[in-house]
Amino acid sequence: MPLYEYTCCKCKNLFEALIRKKEDEADLSCPKCGAKKVAKEFSAPAIKGGGSSGSSGGHSSSSCGSCSSGSCSTCH
């Protein structure tokens, strides 16, 4: 299933959403504050496998002060 990450442009909440068709994305809103303006994030694809690689879940650390995840589009 296509699962995408989004950041709310109002409250900077990072959340995931299941988008099956393009129309689903148009109806998307932040689950925390309800804002309709969200930004799609780039995320690493999930790879099914055994063992632990010790990764941080695909998020890089950043000194970006505009969001809590350090991976929003303004951090790049």
Coordinates of C-alpha atoms in Angstrom, one line a residue:
M1 CA 0.0 0.0 0.0
P2 CA 1.3 3.5 -0.8
L3 CA 2.1 5.1 2.5
Y4 CA 3.4 8.7 2.4
E5 CA 4.8 11.1 4.9
Y6 CA 3.6 14.7 5.2
T7 CA 4.4 17.7 7.4
C8 CA 1.7 20.2 8.4
C9 CA 2.6 23.7 7.3
K10 CA 0.8 25.2 10.3
C11 CA 1.8 23.1 13.3
K12 CA 4.8 21.2 11.8
N13 CA 3.3 17.8 12.7
L14 CA 4.9 14.9 10.8
F15 CA 2.4 12.2 9.9
E16 CA 1.8 9.4 7.5
A17 CA -1.2 8.9 5.2
L18 CA -2.4 6.1 3.0
I19 CA -3.0 7.5 -0.5
R20 CA -4.7 5.1 -2.9
K21 CA -5.5 7.6 -5.6
K22 CA -4.7 11.2 -6.4
E23 CA -8.1 12.4 -5.1
D24 CA -7.2 11.1 -1.6
E25 CA -4.3 13.6 -1.4
A26 CA -6.6 16.5 -2.2
D27 CA -8.8 15.7 0.9
L28 CA -5.8 15.3 3.2
S29 CA -5.6 17.3 6.4
C30 CA -3.4 17.3 9.5
P31 CA -4.6 14.9 12.1
K32 CA -3.3 17.1 14.9
C33 CA -4.7 20.6 14.0
G34 CA -6.9 19.9 11.0
A35 CA -5.1 22.3 8.6
K36 CA -5.4 21.5 4.9
K37 CA -2.0 22.8 3.9
V38 CA 0.5 20.0 4.1
A39 CA 3.8 19.2 2.4
K40 CA 4.8 15.8 1.1
E41 CA 8.1 14.6 2.5
F42 CA 10.7 12.4 0.9
S43 CA 11.1 9.1 2.8
A44 CA 13.2 6.0 2.4
P45 CA 11.3 3.0 1.1
A46 CA 10.5 0.3 3.6
I47 CA 12.5 -2.8 2.9
K48 CA 11.3 -6.0 4.5
G49 CA 14.1 -8.1 5.9
G50 CA 15.7 -9.6 9.0
G51 CA 18.1 -8.1 11.4
S52 CA 18.7 -4.7 12.7
S53 CA 20.8 -2.1 10.9
G54 CA 20.8 0.4 13.7
S55 CA 19.4 3.1 11.4
S56 CA 17.3 6.0 12.7
G57 CA 14.2 5.1 10.6
G58 CA 15.2 7.1 7.5
H59 CA 15.2 10.5 9.1
S60 CA 18.4 12.5 9.1
S61 CA 19.3 14.8 11.9
S62 CA 19.5 18.5 11.0
S63 CA 19.9 21.8 12.6
C64 CA 16.7 23.1 10.9
G65 CA 14.7 25.2 13.4
S66 CA 11.5 25.3 11.4
C67 CA 10.3 21.7 12.2
S68 CA 10.8 19.0 14.8
S69 CA 11.7 16.3 12.3
G70 CA 14.6 18.0 10.6
S71 CA 13.4 16.6 7.3
C72 CA 10.8 19.0 6.0
S73 CA 11.2 20.6 2.6
T74 CA 12.6 23.9 4.1
C75 CA 15.5 22.0 5.7
H76 CA 17.1 21.1 2.4

